[in-house]
Coordinates of C-alpha atoms in Angstrom, one line a residue:
M19 CA 16.8 12.2 -59.0
L20 CA 14.3 8.8 -59.3
F21 CA 11.9 8.4 -57.1
H22 CA 9.2 6.0 -56.1
I23 CA 5.6 6.4 -54.9
R24 CA 2.7 5.6 -53.9
M25 CA -0.2 6.7 -53.4
D26 CA -3.0 5.8 -52.1
V27 CA -5.9 8.9 -51.9
Q28 CA -9.0 7.9 -49.0
L29 CA -11.5 10.8 -50.4
P30 CA -14.1 12.3 -47.6
P31 CA -17.6 10.2 -47.6
S32 CA -19.1 14.1 -47.2
L33 CA -17.9 14.9 -51.1
S34 CA -20.7 14.4 -53.1
A35 CA -20.3 12.4 -56.7
G36 CA -20.0 15.9 -58.3
E37 CA -17.4 17.7 -57.1
A38 CA -14.9 14.1 -56.2
A39 CA -15.9 14.1 -60.7
E40 CA -14.4 17.3 -60.8
L41 CA -11.9 16.8 -58.6
K42 CA -10.2 13.1 -60.9
A43 CA -10.9 15.5 -63.7
V44 CA -8.3 18.2 -62.4
E45 CA -6.2 15.5 -61.8
K46 CA -5.7 13.8 -64.1
A47 CA -5.2 16.6 -66.7
R48 CA -2.5 18.0 -63.8
S49 CA -1.4 14.4 -63.7
Q50 CA -0.7 14.2 -67.9
E51 CA 0.2 17.9 -67.9
L52 CA 3.9 16.2 -65.7
Q53 CA 3.3 12.6 -67.7
Q54 CA 4.4 15.3 -71.1
Q55 CA 7.1 17.2 -68.7
G56 CA 8.5 14.4 -68.6
K57 CA 8.8 14.9 -64.7
W58 CA 6.3 12.1 -64.0
R59 CA 7.4 9.0 -66.0
H60 CA 5.4 6.1 -65.6
L61 CA 2.1 6.0 -63.9
W62 CA 0.5 2.3 -63.2
R63 CA -2.3 1.5 -61.1
I64 CA -2.6 -0.8 -58.3
G65 CA -5.5 -3.2 -58.8
G66 CA -8.6 -3.6 -56.5
Q67 CA -7.7 -0.4 -54.7
Y68 CA -7.7 4.0 -55.2
S69 CA -3.6 4.0 -54.9
N70 CA -1.0 4.2 -57.7
I71 CA 2.3 3.1 -58.0
S72 CA 4.7 6.5 -59.8
I73 CA 7.9 7.1 -60.6
F74 CA 9.1 10.9 -60.5
D75 CA 12.3 12.2 -62.4
V76 CA 13.4 15.3 -60.4
E77 CA 16.4 17.2 -59.9
S78 CA 15.7 17.7 -56.7
V79 CA 13.3 16.4 -53.3
D80 CA 12.1 19.5 -53.2
E81 CA 10.8 20.1 -56.8
L82 CA 8.9 16.3 -55.8
H83 CA 7.8 18.4 -52.7
T84 CA 7.0 20.9 -54.7
L85 CA 4.9 19.3 -57.8
V86 CA 2.9 16.0 -55.5
S87 CA 1.7 19.4 -53.5
T88 CA -0.2 20.8 -57.0
L89 CA -1.6 17.9 -57.5
P90 CA -5.5 18.2 -56.3
L91 CA -6.4 15.1 -55.0
F92 CA -3.4 16.1 -52.4
P93 CA -5.3 16.6 -49.3
Y94 CA -6.4 12.9 -49.3
M95 CA -3.7 10.9 -50.1
K96 CA -1.5 8.9 -48.0
I97 CA 2.1 9.3 -50.4
E98 CA 5.2 7.2 -49.4
V99 CA 8.3 8.1 -51.3
L100 CA 11.9 6.1 -51.8
P101 CA 14.2 7.5 -53.5
L102 CA 16.2 5.5 -56.2
C103 CA 19.5 4.7 -57.4
R104 CA 21.5 2.6 -60.0
H105 CA 22.2 -1.2 -58.5
P106 CA 25.4 -2.1 -59.6
S107 CA 24.6 -5.5 -61.5
S108 CA 21.8 -3.6 -63.7
I109 CA 22.3 -4.0 -67.0
R110 CA 21.0 -0.6 -68.4
D111 CA 23.7 1.9 -69.0
D112 CA 20.9 4.7 -68.1
D113 CA 17.5 5.1 -66.4
R114 CA 15.3 6.3 -69.6

Protein backbone atom coordinates (compact mmCIF):
# COMPACT_ATOMS: atom_id res chain seq x y z
CA MET A 1 0.00 0.00 0.00
CA LEU A 2 1.29 3.42 -0.91
CA PHE A 3 0.82 6.44 1.33
CA HIS A 4 1.56 10.11 0.72
CA ILE A 5 2.65 11.67 4.01
CA ARG A 6 3.33 15.28 4.90
CA MET A 7 5.40 15.77 8.04
CA ASP A 8 5.70 19.23 9.59
CA VAL A 9 8.29 19.41 12.38
CA GLN A 10 8.00 21.88 15.25
CA LEU A 11 10.85 21.51 17.72
CA PRO A 12 10.22 23.11 21.10
CA PRO A 13 12.15 26.34 21.73
CA SER A 14 13.39 24.84 25.01
CA LEU A 15 15.42 22.21 23.12
CA SER A 16 19.10 23.19 23.10
CA ALA A 17 21.04 23.40 19.83
CA GLY A 18 23.04 20.33 20.84
CA GLU A 19 19.94 18.30 21.69
CA ALA A 20 18.32 19.34 18.40
CA ALA A 21 21.43 18.37 16.42
CA GLU A 22 21.58 14.95 18.09
CA LEU A 23 17.87 14.34 17.52
CA LYS A 24 18.21 15.28 13.83
CA ALA A 25 21.22 12.96 13.39
CA VAL A 26 19.31 10.00 14.86
CA GLU A 27 16.27 10.91 12.73
CA LYS A 28 18.42 10.96 9.58
CA ALA A 29 19.86 7.52 10.36
CA ARG A 30 16.38 6.06 10.98
CA SER A 31 14.93 7.59 7.81
CA GLN A 32 17.82 6.23 5.75
CA GLU A 33 17.36 2.78 7.29
CA LEU A 34 13.68 2.79 6.27
CA GLN A 35 14.62 4.01 2.78
CA GLN A 36 17.16 1.19 2.40
CA GLN A 37 14.45 -1.30 3.44
CA GLY A 38 12.22 0.07 0.67
CA LYS A 39 9.53 1.18 3.14
CA TRP A 40 10.22 4.93 2.74
CA ARG A 41 10.23 5.14 -1.04
CA HIS A 42 10.54 8.89 -1.64
CA LEU A 43 11.49 11.88 0.51
CA TRP A 44 11.25 15.51 -0.58
CA ARG A 45 11.86 18.68 1.40
CA ILE A 46 9.27 21.44 1.16
CA GLY A 47 11.19 24.61 0.33
CA GLY A 48 11.30 27.22 3.07
CA GLN A 49 9.69 24.96 5.70
CA TYR A 50 10.84 22.37 8.20
CA SER A 51 8.56 19.88 6.44
CA ASN A 52 8.70 17.02 3.98
CA ILE A 53 6.51 15.08 1.60
CA SER A 54 7.17 11.36 1.58
CA ILE A 55 5.88 8.20 -0.06
CA PHE A 56 5.77 5.06 2.08
CA ASP A 57 5.23 1.55 0.71
CA VAL A 58 3.93 -0.69 3.49
CA GLU A 59 1.66 -3.69 3.98
CA SER A 60 -0.96 -1.96 6.14
CA VAL A 61 -2.03 1.17 7.96
CA ASP A 62 -0.83 -0.47 11.17
CA GLU A 63 2.66 -0.96 9.72
CA LEU A 64 2.73 2.65 8.58
CA HIS A 65 1.75 3.87 12.05
CA THR A 66 4.37 1.66 13.68
CA LEU A 67 7.14 2.88 11.37
CA VAL A 68 6.27 6.57 11.60
CA SER A 69 5.97 6.41 15.37
CA THR A 70 9.54 5.07 15.57
CA LEU A 71 10.91 8.30 14.10
CA PRO A 72 12.82 10.26 16.75
CA LEU A 73 11.11 13.50 15.65
CA PHE A 74 7.63 11.91 15.82
CA PRO A 75 6.68 13.66 19.09
CA TYR A 76 7.35 17.01 17.40
CA MET A 77 5.52 16.34 14.12
CA LYS A 78 2.16 17.23 12.69
CA ILE A 79 1.48 14.42 10.22
CA GLU A 80 -1.03 14.20 7.39
CA VAL A 81 -1.54 10.79 5.75
CA LEU A 82 -3.22 10.18 2.40
CA PRO A 83 -3.66 6.63 1.06
CA LEU A 84 -2.86 6.29 -2.63
CA CYS A 85 -4.30 3.97 -5.25
CA ARG A 86 -3.73 3.55 -8.95
CA HIS A 87 -5.51 6.02 -11.22
CA PRO A 88 -7.31 4.36 -14.14
CA SER A 89 -5.71 6.82 -16.59
CA SER A 90 -2.16 6.06 -15.46
CA ILE A 91 0.15 4.78 -18.20
CA ARG A 92 2.36 2.95 -15.66
CA ASP A 93 2.06 -0.81 -15.21
CA ASP A 94 3.16 -0.82 -11.57
CA ASP A 95 4.02 1.43 -8.66
CA ARG A 96 7.76 0.81 -8.66
